[in-house]
Every structure is written in structure tokens, then in C-alpha cells.
Short mmCIF file of C-alpha atoms in Angstrom, two decimals:
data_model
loop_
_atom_site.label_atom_id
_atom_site.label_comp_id
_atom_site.label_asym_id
_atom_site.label_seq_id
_atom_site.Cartn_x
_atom_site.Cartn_y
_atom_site.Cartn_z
CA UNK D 213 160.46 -54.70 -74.61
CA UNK D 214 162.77 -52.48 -76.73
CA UNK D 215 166.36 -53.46 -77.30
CA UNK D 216 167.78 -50.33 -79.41
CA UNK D 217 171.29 -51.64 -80.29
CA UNK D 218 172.48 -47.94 -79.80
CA UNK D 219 170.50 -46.29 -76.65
CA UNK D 220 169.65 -43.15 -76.43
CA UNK D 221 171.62 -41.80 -74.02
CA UNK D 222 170.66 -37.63 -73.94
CA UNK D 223 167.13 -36.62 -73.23
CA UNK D 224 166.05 -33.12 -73.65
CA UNK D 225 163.64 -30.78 -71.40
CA UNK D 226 161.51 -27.43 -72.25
CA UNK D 227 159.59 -25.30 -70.18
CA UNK D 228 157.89 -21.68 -70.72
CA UNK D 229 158.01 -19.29 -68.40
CA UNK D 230 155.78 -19.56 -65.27
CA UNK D 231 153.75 -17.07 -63.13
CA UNK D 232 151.48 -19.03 -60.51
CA UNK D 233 149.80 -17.38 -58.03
CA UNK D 234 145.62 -16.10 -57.32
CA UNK D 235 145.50 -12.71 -58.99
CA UNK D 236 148.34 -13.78 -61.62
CA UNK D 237 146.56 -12.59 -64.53
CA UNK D 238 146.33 -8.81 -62.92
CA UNK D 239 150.56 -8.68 -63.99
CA UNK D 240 150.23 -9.50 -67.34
CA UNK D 241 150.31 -5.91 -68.69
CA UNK D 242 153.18 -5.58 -66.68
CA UNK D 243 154.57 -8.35 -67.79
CA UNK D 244 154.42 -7.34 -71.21
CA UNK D 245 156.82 -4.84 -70.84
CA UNK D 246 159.20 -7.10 -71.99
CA UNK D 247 158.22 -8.11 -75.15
CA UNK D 248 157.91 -4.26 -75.85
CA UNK D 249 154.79 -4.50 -77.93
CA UNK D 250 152.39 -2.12 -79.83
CA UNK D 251 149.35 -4.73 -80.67
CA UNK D 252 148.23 -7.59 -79.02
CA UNK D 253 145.94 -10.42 -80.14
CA UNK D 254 143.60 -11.80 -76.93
CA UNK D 255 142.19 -14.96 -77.93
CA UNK D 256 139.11 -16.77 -76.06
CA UNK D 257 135.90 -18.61 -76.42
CA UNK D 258 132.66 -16.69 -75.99
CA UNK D 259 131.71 -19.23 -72.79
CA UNK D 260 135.12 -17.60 -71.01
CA UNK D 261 134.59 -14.44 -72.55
CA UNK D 262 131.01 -14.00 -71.12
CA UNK D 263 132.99 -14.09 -67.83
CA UNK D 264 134.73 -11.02 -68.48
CA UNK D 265 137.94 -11.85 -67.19
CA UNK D 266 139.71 -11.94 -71.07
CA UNK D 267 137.89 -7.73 -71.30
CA UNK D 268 139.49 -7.29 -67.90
CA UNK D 269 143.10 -8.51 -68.70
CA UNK D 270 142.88 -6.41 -72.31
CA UNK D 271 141.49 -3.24 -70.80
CA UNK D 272 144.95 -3.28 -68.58
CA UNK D 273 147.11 -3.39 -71.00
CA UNK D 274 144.81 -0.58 -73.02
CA UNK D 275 145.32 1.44 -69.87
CA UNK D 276 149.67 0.51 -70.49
CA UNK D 277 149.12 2.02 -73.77
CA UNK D 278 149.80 -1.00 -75.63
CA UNK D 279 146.53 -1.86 -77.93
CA UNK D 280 144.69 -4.89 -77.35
CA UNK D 281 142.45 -6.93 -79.91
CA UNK D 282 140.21 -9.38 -78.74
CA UNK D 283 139.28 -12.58 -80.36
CA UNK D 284 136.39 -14.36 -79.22
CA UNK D 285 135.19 -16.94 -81.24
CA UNK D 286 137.67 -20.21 -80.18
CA UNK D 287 135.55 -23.14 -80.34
CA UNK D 288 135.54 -25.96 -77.05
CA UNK D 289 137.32 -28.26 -78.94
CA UNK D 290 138.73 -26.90 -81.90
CA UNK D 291 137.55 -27.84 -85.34
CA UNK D 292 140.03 -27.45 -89.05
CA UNK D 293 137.22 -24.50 -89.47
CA UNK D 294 137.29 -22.77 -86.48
CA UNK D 295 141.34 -22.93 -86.27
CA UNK D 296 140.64 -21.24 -90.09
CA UNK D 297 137.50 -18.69 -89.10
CA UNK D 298 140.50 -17.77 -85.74
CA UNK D 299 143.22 -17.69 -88.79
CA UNK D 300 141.69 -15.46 -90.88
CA UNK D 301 140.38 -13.17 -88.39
CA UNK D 302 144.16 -12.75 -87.13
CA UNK D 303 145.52 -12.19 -90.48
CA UNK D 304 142.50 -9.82 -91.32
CA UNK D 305 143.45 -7.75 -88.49
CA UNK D 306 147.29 -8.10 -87.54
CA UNK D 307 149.92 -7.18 -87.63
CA UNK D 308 150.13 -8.16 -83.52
CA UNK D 309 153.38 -8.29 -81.29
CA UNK D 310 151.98 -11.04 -79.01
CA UNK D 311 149.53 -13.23 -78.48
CA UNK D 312 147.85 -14.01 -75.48
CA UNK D 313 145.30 -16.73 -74.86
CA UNK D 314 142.60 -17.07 -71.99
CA UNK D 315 140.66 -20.03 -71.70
CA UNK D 316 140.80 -23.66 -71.65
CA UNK D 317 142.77 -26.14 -73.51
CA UNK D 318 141.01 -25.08 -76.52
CA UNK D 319 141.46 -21.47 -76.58
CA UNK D 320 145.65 -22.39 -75.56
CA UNK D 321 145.74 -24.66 -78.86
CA UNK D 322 143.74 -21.76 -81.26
CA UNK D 323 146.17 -19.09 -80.30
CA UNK D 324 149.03 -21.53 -81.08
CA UNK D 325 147.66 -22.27 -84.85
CA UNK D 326 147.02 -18.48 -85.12
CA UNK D 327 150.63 -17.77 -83.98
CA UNK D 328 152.18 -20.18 -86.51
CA UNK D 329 150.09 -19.67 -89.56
CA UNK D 330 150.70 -15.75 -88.26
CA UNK D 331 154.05 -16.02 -88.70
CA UNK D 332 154.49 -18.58 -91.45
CA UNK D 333 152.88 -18.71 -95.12
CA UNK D 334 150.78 -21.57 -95.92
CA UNK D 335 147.58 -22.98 -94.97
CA UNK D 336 146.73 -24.80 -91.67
CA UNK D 337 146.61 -28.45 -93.52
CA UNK D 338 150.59 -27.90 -94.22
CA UNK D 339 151.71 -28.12 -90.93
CA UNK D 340 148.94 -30.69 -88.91
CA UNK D 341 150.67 -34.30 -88.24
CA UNK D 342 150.82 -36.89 -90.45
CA UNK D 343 149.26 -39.11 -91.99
CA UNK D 344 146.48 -36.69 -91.54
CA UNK D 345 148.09 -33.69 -92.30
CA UNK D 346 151.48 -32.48 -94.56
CA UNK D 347 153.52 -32.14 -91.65
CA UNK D 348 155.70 -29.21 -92.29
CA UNK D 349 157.82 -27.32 -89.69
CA UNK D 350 157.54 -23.99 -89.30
CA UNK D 351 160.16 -22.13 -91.27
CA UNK D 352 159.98 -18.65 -89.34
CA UNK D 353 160.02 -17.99 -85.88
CA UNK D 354 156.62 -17.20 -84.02
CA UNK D 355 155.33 -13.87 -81.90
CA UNK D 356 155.86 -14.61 -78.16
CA UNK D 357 152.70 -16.47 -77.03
CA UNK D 358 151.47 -16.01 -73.13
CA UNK D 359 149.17 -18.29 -72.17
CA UNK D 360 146.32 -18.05 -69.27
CA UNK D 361 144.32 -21.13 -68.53
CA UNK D 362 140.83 -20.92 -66.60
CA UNK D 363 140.81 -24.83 -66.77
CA UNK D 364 142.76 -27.02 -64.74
CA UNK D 365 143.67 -30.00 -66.98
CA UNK D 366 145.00 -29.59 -70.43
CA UNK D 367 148.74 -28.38 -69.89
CA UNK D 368 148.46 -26.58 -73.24
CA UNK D 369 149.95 -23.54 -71.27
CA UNK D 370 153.06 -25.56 -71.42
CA UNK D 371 152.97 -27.96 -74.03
CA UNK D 372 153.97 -28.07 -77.85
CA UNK D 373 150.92 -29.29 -79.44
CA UNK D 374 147.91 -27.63 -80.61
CA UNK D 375 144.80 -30.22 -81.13
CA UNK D 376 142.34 -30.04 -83.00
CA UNK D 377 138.99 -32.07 -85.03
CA UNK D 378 139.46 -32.91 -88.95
CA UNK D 379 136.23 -33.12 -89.24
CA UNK D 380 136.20 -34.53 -92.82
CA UNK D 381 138.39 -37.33 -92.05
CA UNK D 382 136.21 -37.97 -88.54
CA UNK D 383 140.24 -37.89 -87.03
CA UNK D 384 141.13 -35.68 -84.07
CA UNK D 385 145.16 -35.05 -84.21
CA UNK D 386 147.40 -31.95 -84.00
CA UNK D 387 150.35 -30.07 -84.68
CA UNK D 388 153.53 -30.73 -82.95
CA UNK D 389 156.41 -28.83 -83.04
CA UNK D 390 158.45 -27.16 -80.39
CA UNK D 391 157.95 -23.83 -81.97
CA UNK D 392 154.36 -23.74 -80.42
CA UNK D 393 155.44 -23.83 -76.78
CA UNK D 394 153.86 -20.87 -74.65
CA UNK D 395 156.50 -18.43 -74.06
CA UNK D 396 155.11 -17.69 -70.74
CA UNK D 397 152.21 -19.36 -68.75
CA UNK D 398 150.30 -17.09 -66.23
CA UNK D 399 148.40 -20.04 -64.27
CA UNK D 400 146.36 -17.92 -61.59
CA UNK D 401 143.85 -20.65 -59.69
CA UNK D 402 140.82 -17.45 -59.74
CA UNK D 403 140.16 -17.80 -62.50
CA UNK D 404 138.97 -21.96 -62.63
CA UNK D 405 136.54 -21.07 -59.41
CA UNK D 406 133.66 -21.25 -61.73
CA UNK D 407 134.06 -24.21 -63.51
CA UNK D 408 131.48 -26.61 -63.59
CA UNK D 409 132.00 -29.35 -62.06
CA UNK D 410 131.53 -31.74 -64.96
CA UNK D 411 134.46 -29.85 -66.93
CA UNK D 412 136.24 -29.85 -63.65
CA UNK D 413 135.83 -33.47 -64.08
CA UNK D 414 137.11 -34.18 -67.44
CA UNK D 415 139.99 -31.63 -67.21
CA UNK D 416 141.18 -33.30 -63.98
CA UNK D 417 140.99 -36.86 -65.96
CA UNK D 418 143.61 -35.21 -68.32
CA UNK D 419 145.68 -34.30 -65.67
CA UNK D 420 145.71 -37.43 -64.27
CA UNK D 421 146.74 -39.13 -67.50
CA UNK D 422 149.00 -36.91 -68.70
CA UNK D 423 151.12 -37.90 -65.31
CA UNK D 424 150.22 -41.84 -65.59
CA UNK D 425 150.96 -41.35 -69.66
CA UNK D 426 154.20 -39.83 -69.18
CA UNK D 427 155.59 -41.66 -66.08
CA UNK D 428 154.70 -45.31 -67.46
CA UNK D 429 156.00 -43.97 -71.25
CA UNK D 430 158.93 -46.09 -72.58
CA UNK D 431 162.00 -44.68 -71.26
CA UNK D 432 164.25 -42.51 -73.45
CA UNK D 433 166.83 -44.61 -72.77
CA UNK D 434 164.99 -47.46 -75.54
CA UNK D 435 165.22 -45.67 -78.34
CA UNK D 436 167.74 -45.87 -80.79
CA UNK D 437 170.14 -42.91 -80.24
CA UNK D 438 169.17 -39.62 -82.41
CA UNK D 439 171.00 -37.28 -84.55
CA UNK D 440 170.60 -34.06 -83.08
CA UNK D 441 167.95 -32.99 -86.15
CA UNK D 442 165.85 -35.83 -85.30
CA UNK D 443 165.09 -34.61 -81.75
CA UNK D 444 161.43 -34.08 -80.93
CA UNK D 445 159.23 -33.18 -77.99
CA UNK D 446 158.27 -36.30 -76.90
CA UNK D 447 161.61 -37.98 -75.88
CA UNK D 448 160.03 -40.59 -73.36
CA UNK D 449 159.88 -41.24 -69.37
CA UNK D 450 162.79 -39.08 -67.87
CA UNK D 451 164.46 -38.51 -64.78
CA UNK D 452 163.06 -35.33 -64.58
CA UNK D 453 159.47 -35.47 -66.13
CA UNK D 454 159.24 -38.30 -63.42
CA UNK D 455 159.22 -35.72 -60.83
CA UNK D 456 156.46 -33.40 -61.92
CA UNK D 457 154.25 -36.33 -62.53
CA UNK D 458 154.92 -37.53 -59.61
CA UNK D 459 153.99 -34.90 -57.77
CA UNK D 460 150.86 -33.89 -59.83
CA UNK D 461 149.67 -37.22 -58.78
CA UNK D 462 150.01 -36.43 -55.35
CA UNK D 463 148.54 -33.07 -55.32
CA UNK D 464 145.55 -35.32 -56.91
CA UNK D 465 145.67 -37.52 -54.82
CA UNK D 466 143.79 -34.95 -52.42
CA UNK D 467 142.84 -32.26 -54.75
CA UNK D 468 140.67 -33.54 -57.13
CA UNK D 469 137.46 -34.81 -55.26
CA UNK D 470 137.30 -31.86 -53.66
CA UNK D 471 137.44 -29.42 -56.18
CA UNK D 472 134.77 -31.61 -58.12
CA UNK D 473 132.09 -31.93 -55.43
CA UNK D 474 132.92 -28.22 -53.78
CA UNK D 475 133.83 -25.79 -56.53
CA UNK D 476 134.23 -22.76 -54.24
CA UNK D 477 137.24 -24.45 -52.39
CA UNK D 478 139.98 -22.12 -52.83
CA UNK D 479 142.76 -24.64 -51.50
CA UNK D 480 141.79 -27.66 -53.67
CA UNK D 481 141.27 -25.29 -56.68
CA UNK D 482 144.64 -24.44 -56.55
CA UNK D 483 146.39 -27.40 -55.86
CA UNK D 484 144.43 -28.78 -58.93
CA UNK D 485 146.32 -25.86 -60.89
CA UNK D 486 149.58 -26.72 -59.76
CA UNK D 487 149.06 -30.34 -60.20
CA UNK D 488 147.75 -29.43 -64.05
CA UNK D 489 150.67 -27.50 -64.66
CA UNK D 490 153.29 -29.69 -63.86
CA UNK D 491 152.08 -32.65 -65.72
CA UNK D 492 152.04 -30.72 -68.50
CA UNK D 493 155.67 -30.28 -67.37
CA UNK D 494 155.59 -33.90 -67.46
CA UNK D 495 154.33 -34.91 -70.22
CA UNK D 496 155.45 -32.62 -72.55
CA UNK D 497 158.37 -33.26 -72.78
CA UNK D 498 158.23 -37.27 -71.81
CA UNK D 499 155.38 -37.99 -73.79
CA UNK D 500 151.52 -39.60 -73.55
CA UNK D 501 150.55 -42.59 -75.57
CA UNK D 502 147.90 -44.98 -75.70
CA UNK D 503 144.79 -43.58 -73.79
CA UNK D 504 145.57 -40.11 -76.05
CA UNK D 505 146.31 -42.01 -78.92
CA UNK D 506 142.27 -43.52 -78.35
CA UNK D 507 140.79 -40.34 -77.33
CA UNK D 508 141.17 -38.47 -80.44
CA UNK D 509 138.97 -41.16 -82.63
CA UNK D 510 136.55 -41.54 -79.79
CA UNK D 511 136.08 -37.52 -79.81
CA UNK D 512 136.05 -37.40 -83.51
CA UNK D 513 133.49 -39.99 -83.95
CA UNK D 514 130.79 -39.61 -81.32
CA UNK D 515 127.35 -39.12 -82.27
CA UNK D 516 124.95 -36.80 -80.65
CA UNK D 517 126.48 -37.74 -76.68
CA UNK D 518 126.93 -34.24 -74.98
CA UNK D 519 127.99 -33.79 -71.72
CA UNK D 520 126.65 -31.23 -68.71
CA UNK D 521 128.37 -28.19 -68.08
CA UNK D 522 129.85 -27.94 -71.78
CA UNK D 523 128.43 -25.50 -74.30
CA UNK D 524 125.81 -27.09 -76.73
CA UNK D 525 126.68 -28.22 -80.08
CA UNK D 526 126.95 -25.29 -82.41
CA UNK D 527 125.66 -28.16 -85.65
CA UNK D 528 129.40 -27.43 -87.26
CA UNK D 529 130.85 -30.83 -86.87
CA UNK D 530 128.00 -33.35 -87.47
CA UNK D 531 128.26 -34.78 -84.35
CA UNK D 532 128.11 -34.33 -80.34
CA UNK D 533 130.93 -33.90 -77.87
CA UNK D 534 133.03 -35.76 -75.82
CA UNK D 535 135.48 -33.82 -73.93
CA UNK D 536 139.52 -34.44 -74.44
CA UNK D 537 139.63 -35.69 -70.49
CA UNK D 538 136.93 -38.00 -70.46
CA UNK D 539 137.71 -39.11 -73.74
CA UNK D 540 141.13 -40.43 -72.57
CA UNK D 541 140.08 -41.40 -69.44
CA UNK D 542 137.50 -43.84 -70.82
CA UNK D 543 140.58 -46.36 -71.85
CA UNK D 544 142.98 -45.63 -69.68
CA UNK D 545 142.24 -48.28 -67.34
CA UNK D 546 142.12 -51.30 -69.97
CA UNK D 547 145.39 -49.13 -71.27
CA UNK D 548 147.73 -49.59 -68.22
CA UNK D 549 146.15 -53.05 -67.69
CA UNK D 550 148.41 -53.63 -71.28
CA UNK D 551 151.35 -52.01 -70.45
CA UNK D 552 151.84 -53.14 -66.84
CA UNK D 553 154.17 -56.19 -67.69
CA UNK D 554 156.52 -53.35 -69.38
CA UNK D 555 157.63 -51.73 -65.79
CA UNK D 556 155.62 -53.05 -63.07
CA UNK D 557 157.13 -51.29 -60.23
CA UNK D 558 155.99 -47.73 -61.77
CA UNK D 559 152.40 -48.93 -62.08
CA UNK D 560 152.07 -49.92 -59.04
CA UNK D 561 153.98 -46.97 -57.57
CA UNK D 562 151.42 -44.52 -60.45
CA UNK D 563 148.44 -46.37 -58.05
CA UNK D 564 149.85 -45.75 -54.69
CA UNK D 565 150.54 -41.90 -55.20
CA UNK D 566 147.59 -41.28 -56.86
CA UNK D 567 145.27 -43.48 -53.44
CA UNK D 568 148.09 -43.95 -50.75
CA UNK D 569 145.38 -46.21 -48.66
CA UNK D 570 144.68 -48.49 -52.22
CA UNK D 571 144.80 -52.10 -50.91
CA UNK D 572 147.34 -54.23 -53.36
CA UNK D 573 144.81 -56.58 -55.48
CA UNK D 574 145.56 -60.25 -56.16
CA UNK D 575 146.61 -59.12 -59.60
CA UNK D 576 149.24 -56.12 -59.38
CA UNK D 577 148.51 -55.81 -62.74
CA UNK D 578 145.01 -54.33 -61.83
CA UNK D 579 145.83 -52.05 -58.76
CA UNK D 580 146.36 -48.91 -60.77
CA UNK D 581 143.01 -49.71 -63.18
CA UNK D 582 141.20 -50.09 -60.17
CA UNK D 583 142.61 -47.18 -58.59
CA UNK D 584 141.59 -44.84 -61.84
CA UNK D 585 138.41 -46.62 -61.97
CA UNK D 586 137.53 -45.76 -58.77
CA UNK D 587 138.52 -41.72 -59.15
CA UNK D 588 136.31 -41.94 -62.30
CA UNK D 589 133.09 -43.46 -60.79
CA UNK D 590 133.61 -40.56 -58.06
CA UNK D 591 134.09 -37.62 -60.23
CA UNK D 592 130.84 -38.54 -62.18
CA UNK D 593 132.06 -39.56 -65.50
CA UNK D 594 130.77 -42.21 -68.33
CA UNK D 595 131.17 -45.55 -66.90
CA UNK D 596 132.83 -46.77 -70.64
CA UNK D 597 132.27 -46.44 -73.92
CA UNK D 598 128.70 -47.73 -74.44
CA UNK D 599 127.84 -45.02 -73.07
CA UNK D 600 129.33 -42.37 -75.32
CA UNK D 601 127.46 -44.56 -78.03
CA UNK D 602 130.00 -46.87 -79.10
CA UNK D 603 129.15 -50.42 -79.55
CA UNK D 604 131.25 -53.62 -80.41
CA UNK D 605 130.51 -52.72 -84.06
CA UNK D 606 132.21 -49.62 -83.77
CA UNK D 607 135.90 -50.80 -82.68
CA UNK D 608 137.84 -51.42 -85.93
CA UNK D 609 136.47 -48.12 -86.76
CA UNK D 610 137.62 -46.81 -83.66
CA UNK D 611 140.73 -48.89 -83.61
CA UNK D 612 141.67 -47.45 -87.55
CA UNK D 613 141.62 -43.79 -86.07
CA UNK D 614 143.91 -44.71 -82.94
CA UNK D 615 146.44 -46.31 -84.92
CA UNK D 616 146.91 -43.05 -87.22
CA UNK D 617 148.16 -41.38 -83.91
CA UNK D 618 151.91 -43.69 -84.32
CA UNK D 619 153.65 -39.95 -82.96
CA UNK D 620 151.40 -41.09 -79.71
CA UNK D 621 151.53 -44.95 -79.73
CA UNK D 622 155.60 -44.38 -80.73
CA UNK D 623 155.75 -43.16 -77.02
CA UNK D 624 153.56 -46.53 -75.71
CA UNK D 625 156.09 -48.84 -73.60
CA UNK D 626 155.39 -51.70 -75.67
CA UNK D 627 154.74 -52.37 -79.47
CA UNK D 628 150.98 -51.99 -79.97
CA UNK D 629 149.32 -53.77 -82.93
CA UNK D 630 145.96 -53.27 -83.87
CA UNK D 631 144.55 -56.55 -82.77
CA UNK D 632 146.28 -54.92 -79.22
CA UNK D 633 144.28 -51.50 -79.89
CA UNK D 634 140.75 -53.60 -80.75
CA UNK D 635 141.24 -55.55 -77.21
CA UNK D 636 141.79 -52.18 -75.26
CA UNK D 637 138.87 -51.06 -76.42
CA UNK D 638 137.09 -53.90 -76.28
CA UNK D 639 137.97 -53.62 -72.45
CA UNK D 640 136.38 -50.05 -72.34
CA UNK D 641 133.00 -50.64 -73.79
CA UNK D 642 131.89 -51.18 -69.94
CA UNK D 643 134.26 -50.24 -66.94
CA UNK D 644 131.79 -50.63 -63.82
#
């Protein structure tokens, strides 16, 4: 597939640091001790906030006698506006020492753009990926960042990218950059009891293909070997991102069914946690690629689909909502269909620790689609793209978006070209 004629032969690994454990979030005032602080900035989304748990956390440390600011106003999938409205508010009312987030993927990704445009002049357009954005690294180092998730999916608690919606350019991408990485990542299973079970859903999607992403990425060893300034996050399939996503898919294995149909099941609710957390162990550091590399188009392009259990449409984008689970999960399957004949023998080891009792098909080349097929259609999510909306007309539209994502597709175990991106999708319109 990739013949570099100088391998790689050094990949890299970065991890914040972790406190797991129900009631985790009641240490965090504690646990500030250590950054010494005077201010804090608490940043959430009003659906989390109405849950009081982000109040709770801040009135603690009020009671340590360090002063806490909250921040409510993150937006379920993040918008170029509401990163600014998050922005300004922090700059309006800073200076801060730290900056915790509690909430989902999308509160974890706010706090990191407020952190770095905190800490660093410019506007948020400077630093978002190219092509969409300018690119530019962050040239001063940021406030220590905690991070609490009340989802179990995203791995933003210990990843270095911060998504978001251009909503101008109809592109979803991000900022990348191993400055963003959570400091410290309080992941305490309480607080995801009362997730609905449709985000439950999506969110456990991510999970899984953040583990199936990184573990079937092209290993590091097939790139050409790097100078030590050219390093980035994303170094490909390792020997030790292997592990966690191995094991996330087993904890998933069991985990994930459950905690979808019985929310209130303490055991499955927390193995979904620990599974979320280490791919994002996984992955960011190894890398996701094409199923991510689709999602961000088919989230930024949607029309007026909107899913249960997600907050409605606040008429600031133009368009409905597709979450960022079941937006990758709606190629995946047609995805690691295409990059089976790269290395068989971890697809079809992906499909067997993800359904130990999956009966090999005739094809091995369809046992771990038909495996994630079959988790889909059970969790309760679209059964392909038609019906998000998207038609046949709408894949070189779709495919155009995808192929602006080449920091994703760079990770893909094989070259993808665009006439490879149109047939993946093409593959996804209908899945059952």
C-alpha cells in the first residue's frame, strides 16, 4: 500500500491526566489545588447545565475559596459563532487560571478554542485546519484545561482537536494541535446516567469508530520518516494505541446495548466510560480517517433531519442536525469494506472483539461491515444516508467536503481518490 523509502521508525504517545471513578467530579476542587488558581472559567451547554451538576462542581470550588465563573452557552455541536459568542465572553470576563469543561464532546472542544484564543492573540479563523482555515500554531502556552465529560463517546477529554461547523463554507473541520490536549480528564460514569438513549446511541457509534479508525489506520511505520518539527498527533496504528482500542472494543462488545436500551444500568454505564476513554487514548494519538473524514460534510450539510433526544435547532446554522457519532457511523461500514484488502487480519480481528459469536461470512471482507451494521440497526440509528436526506445527487457535493479533510484521509490505510470517496458513499445511501 505505502512503500516510504525511509520508514518511520519512532512513534509518539500523549495522554492527560486521568481520574475515573462514580463521584469523580466531587475531587475536582481538590484537585485544583495544584494548579494554585484564583479564577476559574466553567464551561457547559445550557441542556447539561439545566442538570445542575456544572453549579454543583463550581459552588465547591467557591466553598475552596478559589472563584468560579460559569459559562453556559456551548452549543451541541459547535458552530464558528458560538466558538466566537464562548470567545468573547471569556475574554470579556478573564483573566482565569483554568478552565474546566462539563459536558459532551461539544462543551470539551468550546473550552479548548476558548483556552487557545485565551492565551494567544488572533482570531479563531487563524488557527482552524486548512484548507478551511489559516492554520497557525499556537505561539503561547495555554491555561491548564480539566475536562469532565457527561457523554460517553467523543474522547475530547483526551484528544487534541477541537471541532467545530463553518457554517459559511457548509464544512465541519477543526483545530489540531497538541497544545489543546486536556491537562486532566475527570471521567466519573454519574454523570452520563441520564443520557438519552438516542445520544447514548450516537456517542457510543463514535466510540466504536474511533477504536475501528485507529486500529485499521495505516501503520506509523509507512510513512516516510519525520524530522522531529514535523511530528503531529496523528502518527498512525501503534503498538500501543492498539491496546486501548482493543480493549474499548471489548468493553463494547457488552456494554453498549445495554446502556442504550436500560439507561439506569450502573455497570454498563460505566464500562461505556471506560471504553470511551480509552479510544480516545487510541485514537488520538494513532489517528481516525475515512468515516470522520465523511462525517464532517454530512453534518455540515444536512437539511432540516433532527434527531430525538438532541436539543432543537436554535435557526443559527440554516440547517438541522446530525450528531458527530451517527454521522460517522453512517459510512463506516462501506468504509472498512475499502480498506479491508490493506490489513485483513485486523479487520477481521476489529469484528471478532467487537461480536465474539459473529459467524465468518463468505466474504471476510464483509464480516466487520456486517458486524457494525448489525450494532447500528440495534442501537436505533438511521439505516444510511437517505435517510438524513441525502440523495445520489448529493454525493460529489458530499464527496468535495470529505476530501478537504486530507489531515483525516492522510491517516486512511490506502490512497483514497475521490472517485474512491463518491463509491463509499454511494455504498451508504442505504445500509439495511
Amino acid at each position: 500500500m505505502f512503500a516510504p523509502s525511509h520508514p518511520e521508525g519512532i512513534f509518539t504517545y500523549g495522554a492527560p491526566g486521568l481520574k475515573f471513578g462514580p463521584g469523580a467530579r466531587h475531587e475536582i476542587a481538590h484537585d485544583l489545588g495544584r494548579f494554585a488558581p484564583r479564577r476559574v472559567l466553567v464551561v457547559t451547554d445550557p441542556g447539561v447545565a439545566a442538570t445542575g451538576s456544572p453549579q454543583e462542581v463550581a459552588d465547591q470550588i467557591t466553598a475552596s475559596g478559589v472563584e468560579a465563573v460559569v459559562f453556559d452557552g456551548a452549543r451541541v455541536e459547535p458552530t464558528d459563532a458560538s466558538l466566537v459568542r464562548a470567545i468573547e465572553f471569556a475574554r470579556a470576563n478573564g483573566p482565569f487560571d483554568v478552565v474546566i469543561a462539563i459536558g459532551g464532546g461539544s462543551s470539551i472542544d468550546t473550552a479548548k478554542a476558548v483556552n487557545l484564543l485565551l492565551t494567544n492573540d488572533g482570531e479563531l479563523m487563524d488557527y482552524v485546519n486548512v484548507p478551511v482555515g489559516r492554520g497557525q500554531a499556537p505561539a503561547k502556552p495555554l491555561l491548564p484545561l480539566i475536562a469532565v465529560p457527561t457523554t460517553t463517546g467523543t474522547g475530547s477529554e483526551s484528544t487534541t482537536i477541537c471541532v467545530l461547523d463553518v457554517v459559511d463554507q457548509h464544512v465541519k473541520t477543526g483545530i489540531s494541535h497538541a497544545a489543546l490536549r486536556p491537562t486532566y480528564a475527570v471521567v466519573d460514569p454519574e454523570l452520563t446516567i441520564s443520557q438519552p438513549a438516542g445520544v447514548t446511541a450516537a456517542s457510543g457509534l463514535d466510540i466504536l469508530c474511533h477504536a475501528l479508525e485507529s486500529y485499521t489506520a495505516r501503520p506509523y511505520t509507512s510513512y516516510e520518516a519525520k524530522q522531529p518539527s514535523e511530528r503531529v498527533p496523528y502518527c498512525g496504528a501503534n503498538p500501543i494505541a492498539d491496546l486501548w482500542s482493543e480493549k474499548a472494543l471489548t468493553l463494547m462488545s457488552t456494554a453498549f446495548r445495554t446502556a442504550v436500551r436500560r439507561g439506569d444500568d450502573v455497570g454498563a454505564r460505566e464500562q461505556m466510560a471506560m471504553a470511551a476513554t480509552f479510544a480516545g487514548l487510541g485514537f488520538g494519538n494513532a489517528g481516525v480517517h475515512i468515516p470522520h473524514a465523511n462525517a464532517y460534510p454530512i453534518a455540515g450539510q444536512v437539511g432540516d433531519f433532527h434527531p430525538a433526544g438532541y436539543p432543537e435547532p436554535d435557526g443559527t446554522t440554516g440547517h438541522g442536525l446530525v450528531p458527530h457519532g451517527m454521522a460517522v457511523s453512517q459510512t463506516a461500514p462501506a468504509a472498512f469494506r475499502f480498506t479491508f484488502e490493506a490489513a485483513p487480519e485486523r479487520h477481521v480481528r476489529a469484528a471478532q472483539l467487537l461480536d465474539p459469536t459473529a459467524e465468518m461470512t463468505d466474504d471476510p471482507a464483509e464480516l466487520l461491515p456486517t458486524v457494525l451494521t448489525s450494532v447500528m440497526r440495534d442501537v436505533g440509528v438511521p439505516s444510511g444516508l437517505a435517510e438524513l436526506g441525502f440523495g445520489q445527487h448529493d454525493l460529489a457535493s458530499l464527496a468535495e467536503g470529505t476530501l478537504k479533510q486530507q489531515r483525516l484521509l492522510a491517516t486512511a490505510p490506502r490512497e483514497v481518490t475521490e472517485d474512491d470517496v463518491v463509491a463509499i458513499l454511494a455504498d451508504s445511501v442505504e445500509l439495511w
